[in-house]
Short mmCIF file of C-alpha atoms in Angstrom, two decimals:
data_model
loop_
_atom_site.label_atom_id
_atom_site.label_comp_id
_atom_site.label_asym_id
_atom_site.label_seq_id
_atom_site.Cartn_x
_atom_site.Cartn_y
_atom_site.Cartn_z
CA MET A 665 -20.37 -77.90 40.76
CA ASN A 666 -21.50 -74.41 41.56
CA ARG A 667 -21.80 -73.04 45.04
CA VAL A 668 -24.54 -70.48 45.39
CA LEU A 669 -24.69 -67.61 47.82
CA ILE A 670 -28.08 -65.92 47.96
CA VAL A 671 -27.45 -62.27 48.68
CA CYS A 672 -30.95 -61.04 49.37
CA GLU A 673 -34.59 -61.97 49.02
CA TYR A 674 -36.88 -59.65 47.11
CA VAL A 675 -40.49 -59.49 48.21
CA GLN A 676 -42.00 -58.10 45.01
CA SER A 677 -40.81 -57.28 41.53
CA TYR A 678 -42.33 -55.10 38.84
CA VAL A 679 -40.66 -53.62 35.78
CA TYR A 680 -41.03 -50.69 33.47
CA ASN A 681 -41.63 -51.29 29.77
CA GLU A 682 -38.33 -50.05 28.34
CA PRO A 683 -34.60 -49.85 29.21
CA PHE A 684 -33.41 -46.34 30.02
CA ASN A 685 -30.03 -44.89 29.02
CA ALA A 686 -28.97 -41.29 29.59
CA GLU A 687 -25.89 -39.12 30.10
CA PRO A 688 -25.48 -35.57 31.45
CA PRO A 689 -24.00 -32.57 29.62
CA ARG A 690 -20.23 -32.81 29.57
CA SER A 691 -19.84 -29.50 31.41
CA ALA A 692 -21.70 -30.97 34.39
CA LEU A 693 -19.03 -33.62 34.89
CA VAL A 694 -16.36 -31.11 35.93
CA SER A 695 -18.64 -29.10 38.20
CA SER A 696 -17.64 -31.36 41.12
CA TYR A 697 -15.21 -34.16 41.89
CA VAL A 698 -18.01 -36.43 43.15
CA THR A 699 -20.78 -36.67 40.58
CA PRO A 700 -24.23 -35.86 42.01
CA VAL A 701 -26.64 -38.79 41.71
CA GLU A 702 -28.95 -36.83 39.41
CA LEU A 703 -26.03 -36.24 36.99
CA PHE A 704 -24.66 -39.78 37.02
CA PHE A 705 -25.08 -41.58 33.70
CA LYS A 706 -27.70 -44.33 33.47
CA ARG A 707 -27.05 -47.54 31.58
CA ASN A 708 -29.50 -50.43 31.50
CA HIS A 709 -29.71 -53.57 29.39
CA GLY A 710 -33.34 -54.29 30.24
CA PRO A 711 -36.34 -52.73 31.95
CA ILE A 712 -35.66 -51.18 35.36
CA PRO A 713 -36.89 -53.52 38.14
CA LEU A 714 -38.98 -52.16 40.97
CA VAL A 715 -38.08 -54.16 44.08
CA ASP A 716 -38.56 -54.01 47.82
CA ASP A 717 -35.77 -53.48 50.30
CA ILE A 718 -33.12 -56.09 51.08
CA GLU A 719 -32.92 -58.08 54.24
CA ARG A 720 -30.82 -56.21 56.78
CA ASP A 721 -28.15 -58.85 57.45
CA ILE A 722 -25.66 -57.29 55.05
CA ARG A 723 -25.82 -54.02 56.97
CA MET A 724 -24.47 -55.84 60.03
CA LEU A 725 -21.13 -56.39 58.25
CA PRO A 726 -18.39 -53.75 58.37
CA LYS A 727 -19.29 -50.90 56.02
CA TYR A 728 -16.75 -49.39 53.65
CA ASN A 729 -16.95 -46.25 51.55
CA VAL A 730 -15.06 -46.48 48.26
CA THR A 731 -14.75 -43.55 45.87
CA ALA A 732 -14.75 -45.09 42.41
CA THR A 733 -15.37 -44.04 38.84
CA LEU A 734 -17.72 -46.14 36.73
CA GLN A 735 -17.44 -45.85 32.97
CA CYS A 736 -19.51 -47.55 30.32
CA ALA A 737 -17.31 -49.42 27.87
CA GLY A 738 -19.17 -47.60 25.10
CA ASN A 739 -18.28 -44.10 26.32
CA ARG A 740 -17.40 -41.91 23.28
CA ARG A 741 -18.95 -44.47 20.91
CA THR A 742 -20.61 -41.77 18.78
CA ALA A 743 -17.23 -40.36 17.76
CA MET A 744 -16.02 -43.83 16.78
CA SER A 745 -19.17 -44.37 14.71
CA ILE A 746 -18.38 -41.25 12.66
CA THR A 747 -15.23 -42.97 11.42
CA ARG A 748 -17.11 -46.15 10.57
CA LYS A 749 -20.50 -47.32 11.74
CA VAL A 750 -20.61 -49.37 14.94
CA LYS A 751 -23.38 -51.08 16.87
CA GLY A 752 -24.51 -49.87 20.28
CA VAL A 753 -25.96 -47.02 22.33
CA GLY A 754 -24.76 -43.72 20.90
CA TRP A 755 -22.83 -42.30 23.86
CA ASN A 756 -21.10 -38.95 23.71
CA VAL A 757 -18.40 -38.33 26.37
CA SER A 758 -20.44 -38.48 29.58
CA ALA A 759 -21.16 -42.19 30.08
CA ILE A 760 -18.96 -41.93 33.15
CA GLY A 761 -19.27 -40.71 36.72
CA ASN A 762 -17.46 -40.68 40.05
CA ALA A 763 -19.29 -41.57 43.27
CA VAL A 764 -18.76 -42.62 46.86
CA TRP A 765 -20.17 -46.14 47.14
CA GLY A 766 -21.05 -47.57 50.54
CA GLY A 767 -21.49 -51.22 51.42
CA ALA A 768 -19.85 -54.47 52.48
CA LYS A 769 -16.70 -55.86 50.93
CA LEU A 770 -17.29 -58.99 48.89
CA ALA A 771 -14.13 -60.50 50.40
CA ASP A 772 -15.72 -60.30 53.87
CA ILE A 773 -18.92 -61.94 52.67
CA LEU A 774 -17.11 -64.79 50.94
CA GLU A 775 -15.04 -65.39 54.06
CA LEU A 776 -18.27 -65.94 56.01
CA ILE A 777 -19.08 -68.93 53.82
CA GLY A 778 -15.60 -70.42 54.08
CA VAL A 779 -13.69 -68.82 51.20
CA PRO A 780 -10.55 -67.26 52.69
CA LYS A 781 -9.21 -63.91 51.57
CA LEU A 782 -6.68 -63.95 48.72
CA THR A 783 -8.04 -67.20 47.31
CA SER A 784 -7.69 -67.95 43.60
CA SER A 785 -9.35 -71.36 43.60
CA THR A 786 -11.67 -73.22 45.98
CA GLN A 787 -11.26 -76.89 46.88
CA SER A 788 -14.13 -77.72 44.54
CA GLY A 789 -12.49 -75.87 41.63
CA GLY A 790 -14.28 -72.53 41.79
CA LYS A 791 -12.20 -69.79 40.14
CA HIS A 792 -14.77 -67.11 39.31
CA ILE A 793 -17.54 -65.21 41.04
CA GLU A 794 -20.73 -64.77 39.04
CA PHE A 795 -23.18 -61.96 39.83
CA VAL A 796 -26.79 -62.55 38.82
CA SER A 797 -29.30 -59.71 38.61
CA ILE A 798 -33.05 -59.69 38.95
CA ASP A 799 -32.91 -57.63 35.74
CA LYS A 800 -34.26 -59.52 32.68
CA CYS A 801 -32.70 -58.99 29.25
CA GLU A 802 -33.71 -59.76 25.69
CA GLU A 803 -30.12 -60.81 24.93
CA GLU A 804 -30.40 -63.48 27.63
CA ASN A 805 -33.65 -64.75 26.08
CA GLY A 806 -35.60 -63.23 28.93
CA GLY A 807 -33.18 -64.48 31.57
CA PRO A 808 -31.23 -62.39 34.06
CA TYR A 809 -28.31 -60.10 33.33
CA LYS A 810 -25.11 -61.60 34.73
CA ALA A 811 -21.34 -61.14 34.73
CA SER A 812 -18.32 -62.50 36.56
CA ILE A 813 -14.90 -61.58 37.91
CA PRO A 814 -11.97 -63.80 38.95
CA LEU A 815 -12.15 -65.25 42.46
CA SER A 816 -8.70 -63.83 43.16
CA GLN A 817 -10.08 -60.33 42.62
CA ALA A 818 -13.24 -60.96 44.61
CA THR A 819 -11.34 -62.22 47.67
CA ASN A 820 -8.71 -59.49 47.66
CA PRO A 821 -9.68 -56.78 50.18
CA GLU A 822 -7.42 -54.29 48.37
CA ALA A 823 -9.51 -54.70 45.21
CA ASP A 824 -12.39 -53.02 47.09
CA VAL A 825 -15.16 -55.00 45.37
CA LEU A 826 -18.33 -53.96 47.15
CA LEU A 827 -21.89 -55.07 47.54
CA ALA A 828 -23.14 -51.52 47.72
CA TYR A 829 -26.39 -50.20 49.13
CA GLU A 830 -25.42 -46.52 49.25
CA MET A 831 -24.33 -43.93 46.70
CA ASN A 832 -22.96 -40.58 47.87
CA GLY A 833 -24.17 -41.21 51.40
CA GLU A 834 -27.76 -42.02 50.45
CA PRO A 835 -29.55 -45.30 49.68
CA LEU A 836 -29.20 -46.36 46.05
CA ASN A 837 -32.05 -45.20 43.85
CA ARG A 838 -33.74 -47.50 41.35
CA ASP A 839 -31.76 -46.26 38.34
CA HIS A 840 -28.50 -47.16 40.04
CA GLY A 841 -29.40 -50.59 41.38
CA TYR A 842 -31.59 -50.20 44.47
CA PRO A 843 -31.53 -51.97 46.79
CA LEU A 844 -28.18 -53.74 46.21
CA ARG A 845 -25.57 -53.72 43.48
CA VAL A 846 -21.98 -54.76 42.82
CA ILE A 847 -19.18 -52.23 42.44
CA VAL A 848 -16.03 -53.56 40.75
CA PRO A 849 -13.59 -50.62 40.73
CA GLY A 850 -11.24 -50.10 37.79
CA VAL A 851 -13.29 -52.34 35.49
CA ILE A 852 -15.79 -51.48 32.76
CA GLY A 853 -19.24 -50.73 34.14
CA ALA A 854 -20.81 -53.84 32.64
CA ARG A 855 -19.28 -55.97 35.42
CA SER A 856 -20.78 -53.88 38.25
CA VAL A 857 -24.11 -55.70 38.23
CA LYS A 858 -27.15 -53.81 39.52
CA TRP A 859 -30.22 -55.18 41.34
CA LEU A 860 -28.18 -58.07 42.66
CA ASP A 861 -30.10 -61.28 43.29
CA SER A 862 -27.46 -63.97 43.88
CA ILE A 863 -23.78 -64.83 43.67
CA ASN A 864 -22.39 -68.08 42.29
CA ILE A 865 -18.91 -69.54 42.69
CA ILE A 866 -18.13 -71.15 39.34
CA ALA A 867 -15.22 -72.94 37.67
CA GLU A 868 -15.22 -70.99 34.39
CA GLU A 869 -16.09 -67.45 33.41
CA CYS A 870 -19.76 -66.56 33.32
CA GLN A 871 -21.26 -67.81 30.08
CA GLY A 872 -23.84 -65.03 29.86
CA PHE A 873 -24.33 -62.99 26.69
CA PHE A 874 -22.62 -59.85 28.00
CA MET A 875 -19.52 -61.80 28.95
CA GLN A 876 -19.24 -64.03 25.90
CA LYS A 877 -20.87 -62.18 22.97
CA ASP A 878 -20.42 -58.54 23.88
CA TYR A 879 -17.88 -56.19 25.49
CA LYS A 880 -14.86 -57.76 23.83
CA MET A 881 -12.15 -55.82 22.03
CA PHE A 882 -11.62 -56.81 18.38
CA PRO A 883 -9.25 -55.30 15.79
CA PRO A 884 -10.49 -53.05 12.94
CA SER A 885 -10.26 -55.97 10.51
CA VAL A 886 -13.10 -57.85 12.24
CA ASP A 887 -16.67 -57.18 11.14
CA TRP A 888 -20.03 -58.89 11.63
CA GLY A 889 -19.27 -61.24 8.76
CA ASN A 890 -16.08 -62.75 10.18
CA ILE A 891 -16.36 -62.29 13.95
CA SER A 892 -15.48 -65.23 16.21
CA TRP A 893 -16.45 -64.31 19.77
CA ASN A 894 -14.51 -67.07 21.48
CA THR A 895 -11.17 -65.74 20.18
CA ARG A 896 -11.20 -62.84 22.66
CA LYS A 897 -11.47 -62.62 26.43
CA PRO A 898 -14.16 -60.50 28.08
CA GLN A 899 -12.99 -56.93 28.59
CA MET A 900 -12.28 -56.05 32.22
CA ASP A 901 -9.98 -53.06 32.99
CA PHE A 902 -10.62 -49.90 31.03
CA PRO A 903 -7.65 -48.18 29.35
CA VAL A 904 -6.37 -44.69 30.05
CA GLN A 905 -8.86 -42.02 29.01
CA SER A 906 -9.23 -38.23 29.06
CA VAL A 907 -11.91 -35.84 27.84
CA ILE A 908 -12.25 -32.06 27.59
CA CYS A 909 -15.51 -31.11 29.28
CA SER A 910 -15.42 -27.32 29.49
CA LEU A 911 -15.79 -26.84 25.73
CA GLU A 912 -18.17 -28.32 23.20
CA ASP A 913 -16.98 -29.26 19.74
CA ALA A 914 -17.47 -26.45 17.20
CA GLN A 915 -18.11 -23.96 20.01
CA SER A 916 -17.69 -20.22 19.43
CA ILE A 917 -15.49 -18.43 21.95
CA LYS A 918 -14.11 -14.96 22.44
CA PRO A 919 -10.36 -14.48 21.82
CA GLY A 920 -8.28 -14.37 24.98
CA LYS A 921 -7.88 -16.47 28.11
CA VAL A 922 -9.78 -19.77 28.02
CA ARG A 923 -10.00 -22.34 30.82
CA ILE A 924 -9.73 -25.90 29.53
CA SER A 925 -10.86 -28.58 31.98
CA GLY A 926 -11.96 -32.19 31.96
CA TYR A 927 -11.45 -35.65 33.42
CA ALA A 928 -8.79 -38.33 33.11
CA VAL A 929 -8.98 -41.89 34.39
CA SER A 930 -7.36 -45.29 33.97
CA GLY A 931 -8.49 -48.74 35.05
CA GLY A 932 -6.75 -51.40 37.07
CA CYS A 933 -5.80 -49.03 39.93
CA ARG A 934 -3.47 -47.02 37.70
CA GLY A 935 -3.15 -43.33 38.51
CA ILE A 936 -2.83 -40.45 36.07
CA GLU A 937 0.78 -39.40 35.63
CA ARG A 938 0.16 -36.56 33.22
CA VAL A 939 -2.47 -34.81 31.09
CA ASP A 940 -1.14 -33.02 28.03
CA VAL A 941 -3.12 -30.33 26.23
CA SER A 942 -2.44 -28.89 22.79
CA ILE A 943 -4.06 -25.72 21.44
CA ASP A 944 -2.54 -26.01 17.98
CA GLY A 945 -3.80 -29.37 16.75
CA GLY A 946 -1.02 -31.42 18.32
CA LYS A 947 2.04 -29.46 17.22
CA THR A 948 2.99 -28.41 20.75
CA TRP A 949 1.85 -29.54 24.19
CA ARG A 950 1.43 -28.12 27.69
CA GLU A 951 0.92 -30.06 30.91
CA ALA A 952 -2.35 -29.46 32.73
CA THR A 953 -2.83 -29.28 36.50
CA ARG A 954 -4.32 -32.45 38.00
CA PHE A 955 -6.37 -32.74 41.15
CA GLN A 956 -8.94 -34.83 43.03
CA LYS A 957 -9.87 -33.40 46.41
CA THR A 958 -9.58 -29.64 46.89
CA GLY A 959 -6.47 -28.63 48.79
CA THR A 960 -4.75 -32.01 48.43
CA PRO A 961 -1.92 -32.20 45.87
CA TYR A 962 -2.36 -35.05 43.43
CA ILE A 963 0.55 -37.41 42.81
CA ALA A 964 -0.07 -40.48 40.67
CA ASP A 965 -0.45 -43.55 42.93
CA GLY A 966 0.01 -41.39 46.04
CA ILE A 967 -1.28 -42.88 49.30
CA SER A 968 -3.66 -39.97 49.88
CA ASN A 969 -5.37 -40.41 46.51
CA ASP A 970 -8.66 -42.10 45.74
CA LYS A 971 -7.02 -44.92 43.81
CA TRP A 972 -10.15 -45.96 41.89
CA ALA A 973 -11.33 -42.46 41.00
CA TRP A 974 -10.86 -40.10 38.12
CA VAL A 975 -8.59 -37.08 38.14
CA LEU A 976 -9.82 -33.68 37.05
CA PHE A 977 -7.50 -31.44 35.05
CA GLU A 978 -7.39 -27.81 34.04
CA LEU A 979 -5.24 -25.39 32.09
CA THR A 980 -5.82 -21.73 31.26
CA VAL A 981 -4.39 -20.62 27.94
CA ASP A 982 -4.60 -17.72 25.54
CA ILE A 983 -6.46 -18.61 22.33
CA PRO A 984 -6.29 -15.82 19.75
CA GLN A 985 -7.74 -17.70 16.77
CA SER A 986 -9.87 -20.63 15.71
CA THR A 987 -8.08 -23.89 16.43
CA GLU A 988 -8.21 -27.55 17.44
CA ILE A 989 -7.70 -28.30 21.14
CA ILE A 990 -6.55 -31.80 22.11
CA ALA A 991 -6.18 -33.65 25.41
CA LYS A 992 -4.31 -36.90 26.00
CA ALA A 993 -3.46 -38.61 29.28
CA VAL A 994 -0.62 -40.83 30.46
CA ASP A 995 -1.20 -43.25 33.33
CA SER A 996 1.21 -44.46 36.01
CA ALA A 997 2.18 -47.47 33.88
CA ALA A 998 3.15 -45.08 31.04
CA ASN A 999 0.17 -46.10 28.92
CA VAL A 1000 -0.80 -43.29 26.55
CA GLN A 1001 -4.04 -42.66 24.68
CA PRO A 1002 -3.79 -43.59 20.99
CA GLU A 1003 -3.77 -40.70 18.56
CA LYS A 1004 -6.31 -41.89 16.00
CA VAL A 1005 -9.71 -43.46 16.54
CA GLN A 1006 -9.26 -45.35 13.26
CA ASP A 1007 -6.49 -47.40 14.85
CA ILE A 1008 -8.75 -48.72 17.63
CA TRP A 1009 -12.03 -48.95 15.72
CA ASN A 1010 -14.03 -52.05 16.61
CA LEU A 1011 -17.47 -53.20 15.53
CA ARG A 1012 -19.06 -52.71 18.97
CA GLY A 1013 -17.60 -49.26 19.42
CA ILE A 1014 -16.11 -49.89 22.84
CA LEU A 1015 -13.07 -48.31 24.50
CA ASN A 1016 -12.73 -45.22 22.35
CA THR A 1017 -9.77 -43.73 24.19
CA SER A 1018 -8.26 -41.84 21.27
CA TRP A 1019 -7.01 -38.28 21.75
CA HIS A 1020 -9.97 -36.10 22.60
CA ARG A 1021 -10.34 -33.24 20.13
CA VAL A 1022 -12.46 -30.10 20.34
CA HIS A 1023 -12.64 -27.52 17.57
CA VAL A 1024 -13.29 -23.94 18.62
CA ARG A 1025 -13.84 -20.89 16.47
CA ILE A 1026 -13.42 -17.27 17.35
CA GLY A 1027 -16.70 -15.39 17.36
CA HIS A 1028 -19.55 -14.45 19.65
CA SER A 1029 -19.59 -16.57 22.80
CA ASN A 1030 -22.25 -17.55 25.28
CA MET A 1031 -19.60 -18.66 27.84
#
């Protein structure tokens, strides 16, 4: 007994031949707090649609700007695959970006069709909001990409779920969902559906491939021979994460002062309480400086923070010899990154949030 809300009507649709996935160099991520559009990672599950502009009705609703970090669930998958082979796009550490998204709040739109704010169930039994894309996917047997979130999240204005038509103050480009996409802050990127076509109010979770047979967290004991997809819920919030971006692994540096910088982020509206850095392989630790906006002190869960955005960190240390540098973050709920990737290995290679390690050697440097 689905209730369908048509978001926009597309006049024409063409597609490219192949999906496109790309990430920037890690050093580019810490060059600015807000990631420039041209440096924002690109993740697609099917060919990129070419569509005309949306009808203008949505632009008549109150517009909100939400600074939010999107992260692919497979970020850092390549490092997990080194431990034991996994299946998926081979991401390094840059399948993540922070942007200012502009658009209408989903809670406002649902209220227009009679679903009050802070609703967890409709009178007809609807408990989830399904987003359907114009994007066609092989995994959906040629059907559209789709995902869902709980109705309670969709109708909560504080959750800041947007139907976005702008990114960093400009109209969305095609790679990032032009003309209209969903932004679900604090949740893995797979739920922020691009090229939005329609919204359904449904009783159960979306039954699409990427909700039911992908993006689920399994223990290391599960492989492709014994997997049972229905034993796990679809992954939503992403765990606490940090990455060193100023240094590449196996990089040569000169002895002396070295600036170590990177990003830290946690899902579910959890701030970053601390970022610890070790320059001796984890024997001793130092606390890094954390910041978001220049000139504004960062305090985890502070009212002046961008609650859905990453935190950048930095620490300058003296490194006299070749060593292993490690970063690990702690969020405001005291969640800590796990030490070993082996402990969180899973067959799809998602949510690699293990301590981030970079090996440097003393020698000639191009820094």
